[in-house]
C-alpha cells in the first residue's frame, strides 16, 4: 500500500478505538457493562444487530461468490424476515419480562440448572471457535494479498478492538458499530461507483445486468430441482427451499438463542424498540446482501473489459514460482496472457492496445470469444491442479481474493486504505459484540451461578472485564490455529454454527411451546441429537449422506422437540405449570 493508504487506514482504526473509549463510559456494574443500562434506541439496536451479523467475511467473500457462482447465495437469507416475526412474538417479550442478562437464564427457570448450563456451554464452545475463525479468515486474505505476516495480522485484527471492548462493554460496542456501519457502507458504495466508472464508454448498469444475466450470474432464484427431470438435490446449499426452511431455522436460532445477538436487543429501552430493530433488520438484510452480491457481478463485468488475472491470489502464484512447477508456470501464464489479450481485442476498436476503449458489439466475434474463454479456463484449471499438489501445499480457491484484488489493483491511493479499513471494521463490529456476549455468559451462567462467594458489584464488573480480555486472547489464539484450515475458513464458520444452532433452538422451542416437557427429557434429547448432528456432518463430508449443512438446523431443532416428547411420555414426569408469557 502507498503512504496515503497507510495514513487513511491508521486514522480510521485509531479513530474507532478513541470513539469507543469515549462513548464506552457507563455505570460500573453488570447492567451497564453488558446491557448499556437497557437504554439503547431502536436504530442503534438495528445497527448493532446488522453489525454483529455482517462480519468481514460478508464483505470479502460475497462479491467473489457472485463472481464465480452467481447471486444465488442471497437465498440463504430468505427465511430471515419470517424468523424476525416469530422472535418478536415469542422470544423478545419473555426475555424482557424476566430481565435476564443472557438468554440461557430463562432455561433454568423453565427447566433446570443442567439444561441452562449445557445450552450456555454449547454457545460458548461454538461461538468461541467460530469467532477465532472469523478473525483468521480476513487476516489470511489480507496477509496473502498485502504480504503481511499472518501472526501480526491476526493480532491487529483481533487485538486492537479488545482495548475498547474490555473498557466500555456493550455501550462501546453499540456506538462503535453505529459508526463502523456508516464507514463500511460508504466504502462499499465508493467501490461500486468506481467499478462502473472504470468501464468503457457506453457500458452502464443496464449492460452490466445484461452481461451478468447472459453469464448466469443473476441466478437469484434457484429451485434445487434438476432441469432434466431429476429430484430435489438435498446437497445443494443455496436454493429457494433450503433458504426459506433451513435459513428460517438458522436465523431463528442465531437471533433468538445466540447471546451475541440476544445481547444486542436486550439493550433496548423497551420491548417495542427491540421488536422494531429486529423487524427492520428482517426488511433490510436481504436487500443489503443483494447489493453486496451485485457488486460482485459488477466486478465480473469489469474484468470482461480489463485483464483478468489467471489467479487472483498473488501469494499462491509466488508459491508456484518457487516450486517444481516454476518453468511450467511461466509457459502457462504467457499463453494465458496471450489468450486474454486476444479476448480483450474483440471488445475494442481496431488499433487499440491497452486500457478500455469504445465498445464493439461482442456478438460479432462471439464464437472466437467462447473459444478463448475455454482456453483460459483450461489454464486456470492447470494452476488449481498444481496448487492442490501436496508437494506444493497451496490454496486452489481464490474466490475470497477477487474483490480485494480489484481494490488493490484499480482503486486510487487513499481509497485502498479505506477499503482495507472497511475489512477491519466489519470484523471488529462482529467480534466485539461476540466478546461481550462470551464474557456475559461466562460471568452470569457459570461464575456467578456456581460461585459460593457473594460478589460485590465492583468485583463483578472487574471480572466481566477480565473474562472479555480472556475470550479476546482465546479467539486470537484460535485464529492462529485456524490458519491451517486454508480455503475451508468461510465454510467452516457456517457449518460450525449449523452443528449447534439447531439443537440450541430445539431446547428453546420446547421451552416456549411444549409446556408439559420437563428438564430431564429435553436435556437427554439435546445430548443425543447433538451427537447425531455431528455424526451426520461427518457422513455428509465423506459423501455417505447427501445433505447440505443448512438442513442441520432443521434436523437439530426438530430432533430435540420430537425426542423430548417421546422421552417425556416414557419417563412419565409431572408436567410443569409455568408457561412463558
PDB file of C-alpha atoms in Angstrom, residues 392-574:
ATOM      1  CA  UNK A 392       3.106 -27.501  -3.174  1.00  0.00           C
ATOM      2  CA  UNK A 393       0.628 -27.196  -0.300  1.00  0.00           C
ATOM      3  CA  UNK A 394      -1.243 -24.308  -1.916  1.00  0.00           C
ATOM      4  CA  UNK A 395      -4.797 -22.951  -1.775  1.00  0.00           C
ATOM      5  CA  UNK A 396      -6.633 -23.503  -5.059  1.00  0.00           C
ATOM      6  CA  UNK A 397      -9.665 -21.413  -4.084  1.00  0.00           C
ATOM      7  CA  UNK A 398      -9.229 -17.720  -4.939  1.00  0.00           C
ATOM      8  CA  UNK A 399     -12.903 -16.696  -4.633  1.00  0.00           C
ATOM      9  CA  UNK A 400     -12.277 -14.717  -1.448  1.00  0.00           C
ATOM     10  CA  UNK A 401      -9.496 -12.695  -3.100  1.00  0.00           C
ATOM     11  CA  UNK A 402     -11.402 -11.422  -6.129  1.00  0.00           C
ATOM     12  CA  UNK A 403     -12.873  -8.222  -4.696  1.00  0.00           C
ATOM     13  CA  UNK A 404      -9.793  -7.247  -2.693  1.00  0.00           C
ATOM     14  CA  UNK A 405      -7.563  -7.858  -5.744  1.00  0.00           C
ATOM     15  CA  UNK A 406      -9.707  -5.376  -7.673  1.00  0.00           C
ATOM     16  CA  UNK A 407      -9.391  -2.916  -4.802  1.00  0.00           C
ATOM     17  CA  UNK A 408      -5.600  -3.131  -4.580  1.00  0.00           C
ATOM     18  CA  UNK A 409      -5.066  -3.062  -8.370  1.00  0.00           C
ATOM     19  CA  UNK A 410      -7.512  -0.404  -9.527  1.00  0.00           C
ATOM     20  CA  UNK A 411      -8.627   1.896  -6.706  1.00  0.00           C
ATOM     21  CA  UNK A 412      -6.802   5.229  -6.301  1.00  0.00           C
ATOM     22  CA  UNK A 413      -4.400   5.912  -3.430  1.00  0.00           C
ATOM     23  CA  UNK A 414      -6.184   6.559  -0.156  1.00  0.00           C
ATOM     24  CA  UNK A 415      -9.270   4.587  -1.122  1.00  0.00           C
ATOM     25  CA  UNK A 416      -7.334   1.332  -0.912  1.00  0.00           C
ATOM     26  CA  UNK A 417      -6.588   2.183   2.720  1.00  0.00           C
ATOM     27  CA  UNK A 418     -10.267   2.975   3.282  1.00  0.00           C
ATOM     28  CA  UNK A 419     -11.392  -0.396   1.871  1.00  0.00           C
ATOM     29  CA  UNK A 420      -8.794  -2.220   3.980  1.00  0.00           C
ATOM     30  CA  UNK A 421     -10.181  -0.301   6.966  1.00  0.00           C
ATOM     31  CA  UNK A 422     -13.681  -1.482   5.980  1.00  0.00           C
ATOM     32  CA  UNK A 423     -12.469  -5.080   6.326  1.00  0.00           C
ATOM     33  CA  UNK A 424     -11.065  -4.363   9.776  1.00  0.00           C
ATOM     34  CA  UNK A 425     -14.211  -2.539  10.913  1.00  0.00           C
ATOM     35  CA  UNK A 426     -16.537  -5.260   9.629  1.00  0.00           C
ATOM     36  CA  UNK A 427     -14.524  -7.819  11.566  1.00  0.00           C
ATOM     37  CA  UNK A 428     -14.443  -5.613  14.670  1.00  0.00           C
ATOM     38  CA  UNK A 429     -18.196  -4.996  14.677  1.00  0.00           C
ATOM     39  CA  UNK A 430     -18.932  -8.708  14.772  1.00  0.00           C
ATOM     40  CA  UNK A 431     -16.077  -9.761  17.055  1.00  0.00           C
ATOM     41  CA  UNK A 432     -16.584  -7.027  19.667  1.00  0.00           C
ATOM     42  CA  UNK A 433     -20.233  -7.974  20.162  1.00  0.00           C
ATOM     43  CA  UNK A 434     -19.253 -11.622  20.429  1.00  0.00           C
ATOM     44  CA  UNK A 435     -16.550 -10.990  23.051  1.00  0.00           C
ATOM     45  CA  UNK A 436     -19.088  -9.071  25.114  1.00  0.00           C
ATOM     46  CA  UNK A 437     -21.589 -11.949  24.865  1.00  0.00           C
ATOM     47  CA  UNK A 438     -18.985 -14.615  25.672  1.00  0.00           C
ATOM     48  CA  UNK A 439     -17.996 -12.691  28.784  1.00  0.00           C
ATOM     49  CA  UNK A 440     -21.625 -12.200  29.855  1.00  0.00           C
ATOM     50  CA  UNK A 441     -22.353 -15.941  29.604  1.00  0.00           C
ATOM     51  CA  UNK A 442     -19.162 -16.810  31.478  1.00  0.00           C
ATOM     52  CA  UNK A 443     -19.820 -14.475  34.406  1.00  0.00           C
ATOM     53  CA  UNK A 444     -23.622 -14.924  34.563  1.00  0.00           C
ATOM     54  CA  UNK A 445     -24.154 -18.585  33.651  1.00  0.00           C
ATOM     55  CA  UNK A 446     -21.035 -20.021  35.252  1.00  0.00           C
ATOM     56  CA  UNK A 447     -19.003 -17.841  37.617  1.00  0.00           C
ATOM     57  CA  UNK A 448     -21.821 -16.110  39.473  1.00  0.00           C
ATOM     58  CA  UNK A 449     -24.117 -19.140  39.297  1.00  0.00           C
ATOM     59  CA  UNK A 450     -21.610 -21.630  40.729  1.00  0.00           C
ATOM     60  CA  UNK A 451     -19.505 -19.382  42.943  1.00  0.00           C
ATOM     61  CA  UNK A 452     -20.024 -19.859  46.671  1.00  0.00           C
ATOM     62  CA  UNK A 453     -18.777 -16.345  47.395  1.00  0.00           C
ATOM     63  CA  UNK A 454     -21.003 -13.289  47.353  1.00  0.00           C
ATOM     64  CA  UNK A 455     -19.563 -10.939  44.733  1.00  0.00           C
ATOM     65  CA  UNK A 456     -19.673  -7.170  45.108  1.00  0.00           C
ATOM     66  CA  UNK A 457     -20.871  -5.005  42.224  1.00  0.00           C
ATOM     67  CA  UNK A 458     -17.371  -3.708  41.564  1.00  0.00           C
ATOM     68  CA  UNK A 459     -15.910  -7.245  41.702  1.00  0.00           C
ATOM     69  CA  UNK A 460     -18.453  -8.471  39.139  1.00  0.00           C
ATOM     70  CA  UNK A 461     -17.572  -5.530  36.903  1.00  0.00           C
ATOM     71  CA  UNK A 462     -13.844  -6.303  37.117  1.00  0.00           C
ATOM     72  CA  UNK A 463     -14.434  -9.995  36.475  1.00  0.00           C
ATOM     73  CA  UNK A 464     -16.510  -9.121  33.408  1.00  0.00           C
ATOM     74  CA  UNK A 465     -13.619  -7.099  32.010  1.00  0.00           C
ATOM     75  CA  UNK A 466     -11.233  -9.923  32.807  1.00  0.00           C
ATOM     76  CA  UNK A 467     -13.396 -12.506  31.016  1.00  0.00           C
ATOM     77  CA  UNK A 468     -13.761 -10.205  27.993  1.00  0.00           C
ATOM     78  CA  UNK A 469      -9.968  -9.960  27.820  1.00  0.00           C
ATOM     79  CA  UNK A 470      -9.625 -13.738  28.227  1.00  0.00           C
ATOM     80  CA  UNK A 471     -12.026 -14.503  25.381  1.00  0.00           C
ATOM     81  CA  UNK A 472     -10.251 -11.952  23.194  1.00  0.00           C
ATOM     82  CA  UNK A 473      -6.940 -13.723  23.713  1.00  0.00           C
ATOM     83  CA  UNK A 474      -8.623 -17.118  23.216  1.00  0.00           C
ATOM     84  CA  UNK A 475     -10.153 -16.081  19.873  1.00  0.00           C
ATOM     85  CA  UNK A 476      -6.862 -14.652  18.601  1.00  0.00           C
ATOM     86  CA  UNK A 477      -5.159 -17.940  19.564  1.00  0.00           C
ATOM     87  CA  UNK A 478      -7.833 -19.919  17.678  1.00  0.00           C
ATOM     88  CA  UNK A 479      -7.244 -17.636  14.693  1.00  0.00           C
ATOM     89  CA  UNK A 480      -3.582 -18.646  14.663  1.00  0.00           C
ATOM     90  CA  UNK A 481      -4.537 -22.342  14.676  1.00  0.00           C
ATOM     91  CA  UNK A 482      -7.321 -21.843  12.113  1.00  0.00           C
ATOM     92  CA  UNK A 483      -4.732 -20.773   9.556  1.00  0.00           C
ATOM     93  CA  UNK A 484      -4.238 -24.467   8.768  1.00  0.00           C
ATOM     94  CA  UNK A 485      -7.871 -24.773   7.640  1.00  0.00           C
ATOM     95  CA  UNK A 486      -6.916 -22.910   4.456  1.00  0.00           C
ATOM     96  CA  UNK A 487      -9.731 -22.439   1.960  1.00  0.00           C
ATOM     97  CA  UNK A 488     -12.274 -24.038   4.334  1.00  0.00           C
ATOM     98  CA  UNK A 489     -12.435 -20.975   6.589  1.00  0.00           C
ATOM     99  CA  UNK A 490     -15.564 -19.365   5.140  1.00  0.00           C
ATOM    100  CA  UNK A 491     -17.402 -22.663   5.001  1.00  0.00           C
ATOM    101  CA  UNK A 492     -16.202 -23.606   8.493  1.00  0.00           C
ATOM    102  CA  UNK A 493     -17.945 -20.617  10.108  1.00  0.00           C
ATOM    103  CA  UNK A 494     -21.312 -21.522   8.565  1.00  0.00           C
ATOM    104  CA  UNK A 495     -21.031 -25.264   9.143  1.00  0.00           C
ATOM    105  CA  UNK A 496     -19.858 -24.834  12.742  1.00  0.00           C
ATOM    106  CA  UNK A 497     -22.893 -22.701  13.533  1.00  0.00           C
ATOM    107  CA  UNK A 498     -25.269 -25.200  11.947  1.00  0.00           C
ATOM    108  CA  UNK A 499     -23.816 -28.032  14.040  1.00  0.00           C
ATOM    109  CA  UNK A 500     -25.006 -26.382  17.268  1.00  0.00           C
ATOM    110  CA  UNK A 501     -27.720 -23.845  16.422  1.00  0.00           C
ATOM    111  CA  UNK A 502     -30.418 -26.416  15.639  1.00  0.00           C
ATOM    112  CA  UNK A 503     -30.084 -28.207  18.975  1.00  0.00           C
ATOM    113  CA  UNK A 504     -29.981 -24.939  20.941  1.00  0.00           C
ATOM    114  CA  UNK A 505     -33.059 -23.718  19.069  1.00  0.00           C
ATOM    115  CA  UNK A 506     -34.846 -27.001  19.759  1.00  0.00           C
ATOM    116  CA  UNK A 507     -34.322 -26.526  23.511  1.00  0.00           C
ATOM    117  CA  UNK A 508     -35.857 -23.048  23.368  1.00  0.00           C
ATOM    118  CA  UNK A 509     -38.762 -24.150  21.173  1.00  0.00           C
ATOM    119  CA  UNK A 510     -39.615 -26.885  23.687  1.00  0.00           C
ATOM    120  CA  UNK A 511     -39.387 -24.289  26.460  1.00  0.00           C
ATOM    121  CA  UNK A 512     -41.768 -21.908  24.713  1.00  0.00           C
ATOM    122  CA  UNK A 513     -44.266 -24.220  23.037  1.00  0.00           C
ATOM    123  CA  UNK A 514     -44.231 -27.582  24.879  1.00  0.00           C
ATOM    124  CA  UNK A 515     -45.075 -26.721  28.497  1.00  0.00           C
ATOM    125  CA  UNK A 516     -45.549 -30.352  29.567  1.00  0.00           C
ATOM    126  CA  UNK A 517     -41.960 -31.319  28.814  1.00  0.00           C
ATOM    127  CA  UNK A 518     -39.621 -31.138  31.833  1.00  0.00           C
ATOM    128  CA  UNK A 519     -35.877 -30.887  32.354  1.00  0.00           C
ATOM    129  CA  UNK A 520     -34.528 -34.419  32.044  1.00  0.00           C
ATOM    130  CA  UNK A 521     -36.232 -35.308  28.725  1.00  0.00           C
ATOM    131  CA  UNK A 522     -35.057 -32.139  26.990  1.00  0.00           C
ATOM    132  CA  UNK A 523     -31.539 -32.450  28.431  1.00  0.00           C
ATOM    133  CA  UNK A 524     -31.121 -36.075  27.290  1.00  0.00           C
ATOM    134  CA  UNK A 525     -32.657 -35.229  23.901  1.00  0.00           C
ATOM    135  CA  UNK A 526     -30.245 -32.331  23.387  1.00  0.00           C
ATOM    136  CA  UNK A 527     -27.202 -34.512  24.118  1.00  0.00           C
ATOM    137  CA  UNK A 528     -28.357 -37.355  21.843  1.00  0.00           C
ATOM    138  CA  UNK A 529     -29.389 -35.104  18.948  1.00  0.00           C
ATOM    139  CA  UNK A 530     -26.190 -33.033  19.172  1.00  0.00           C
ATOM    140  CA  UNK A 531     -24.116 -36.206  18.818  1.00  0.00           C
ATOM    141  CA  UNK A 532     -26.358 -37.241  15.934  1.00  0.00           C
ATOM    142  CA  UNK A 533     -25.904 -33.923  14.090  1.00  0.00           C
ATOM    143  CA  UNK A 534     -22.121 -34.153  14.426  1.00  0.00           C
ATOM    144  CA  UNK A 535     -22.181 -37.725  13.066  1.00  0.00           C
ATOM    145  CA  UNK A 536     -24.461 -36.567  10.237  1.00  0.00           C
ATOM    146  CA  UNK A 537     -21.974 -33.839   9.321  1.00  0.00           C
ATOM    147  CA  UNK A 538     -19.117 -36.372   9.227  1.00  0.00           C
ATOM    148  CA  UNK A 539     -21.134 -38.688   6.978  1.00  0.00           C
ATOM    149  CA  UNK A 540     -22.093 -35.753   4.747  1.00  0.00           C
ATOM    150  CA  UNK A 541     -18.490 -34.619   4.324  1.00  0.00           C
ATOM    151  CA  UNK A 542     -17.469 -38.168   3.410  1.00  0.00           C
ATOM    152  CA  UNK A 543     -20.226 -38.337   0.792  1.00  0.00           C
ATOM    153  CA  UNK A 544     -22.093 -41.145   2.538  1.00  0.00           C
ATOM    154  CA  UNK A 545     -25.095 -38.873   3.176  1.00  0.00           C
ATOM    155  CA  UNK A 546     -26.147 -36.140   0.744  1.00  0.00           C
ATOM    156  CA  UNK A 547     -27.376 -33.231   2.868  1.00  0.00           C
ATOM    157  CA  UNK A 548     -26.426 -29.551   2.879  1.00  0.00           C
ATOM    158  CA  UNK A 549     -25.363 -28.003   6.207  1.00  0.00           C
ATOM    159  CA  UNK A 550     -28.368 -25.636   6.243  1.00  0.00           C
ATOM    160  CA  UNK A 551     -30.629 -28.619   6.864  1.00  0.00           C
ATOM    161  CA  UNK A 552     -28.701 -29.468  10.050  1.00  0.00           C
ATOM    162  CA  UNK A 553     -30.585 -26.635  11.755  1.00  0.00           C
ATOM    163  CA  UNK A 554     -33.947 -28.211  10.967  1.00  0.00           C
ATOM    164  CA  UNK A 555     -32.707 -31.686  11.917  1.00  0.00           C
ATOM    165  CA  UNK A 556     -31.376 -30.426  15.269  1.00  0.00           C
ATOM    166  CA  UNK A 557     -34.442 -28.407  16.220  1.00  0.00           C
ATOM    167  CA  UNK A 558     -36.996 -30.991  15.120  1.00  0.00           C
ATOM    168  CA  UNK A 559     -34.959 -33.811  16.644  1.00  0.00           C
ATOM    169  CA  UNK A 560     -34.866 -32.216  20.104  1.00  0.00           C
ATOM    170  CA  UNK A 561     -38.588 -31.423  20.013  1.00  0.00           C
ATOM    171  CA  UNK A 562     -39.690 -34.881  18.893  1.00  0.00           C
ATOM    172  CA  UNK A 563     -37.316 -36.899  21.065  1.00  0.00           C
ATOM    173  CA  UNK A 564     -38.099 -34.858  24.181  1.00  0.00           C
ATOM    174  CA  UNK A 565     -41.813 -35.570  23.676  1.00  0.00           C
ATOM    175  CA  UNK A 566     -41.096 -39.295  23.404  1.00  0.00           C
ATOM    176  CA  UNK A 567     -38.837 -39.316  26.459  1.00  0.00           C
ATOM    177  CA  UNK A 568     -41.364 -37.272  28.433  1.00  0.00           C
ATOM    178  CA  UNK A 569     -44.013 -39.898  27.739  1.00  0.00           C
ATOM    179  CA  UNK A 570     -41.635 -42.743  28.610  1.00  0.00           C
ATOM    180  CA  UNK A 571     -40.298 -41.175  31.797  1.00  0.00           C
ATOM    181  CA  UNK A 572     -43.798 -40.016  32.830  1.00  0.00           C
ATOM    182  CA  UNK A 573     -42.595 -36.874  34.545  1.00  0.00           C
ATOM    183  CA  UNK A 574     -45.015 -34.470  36.146  1.00  0.00           C
TER     184      UNK A 574
END
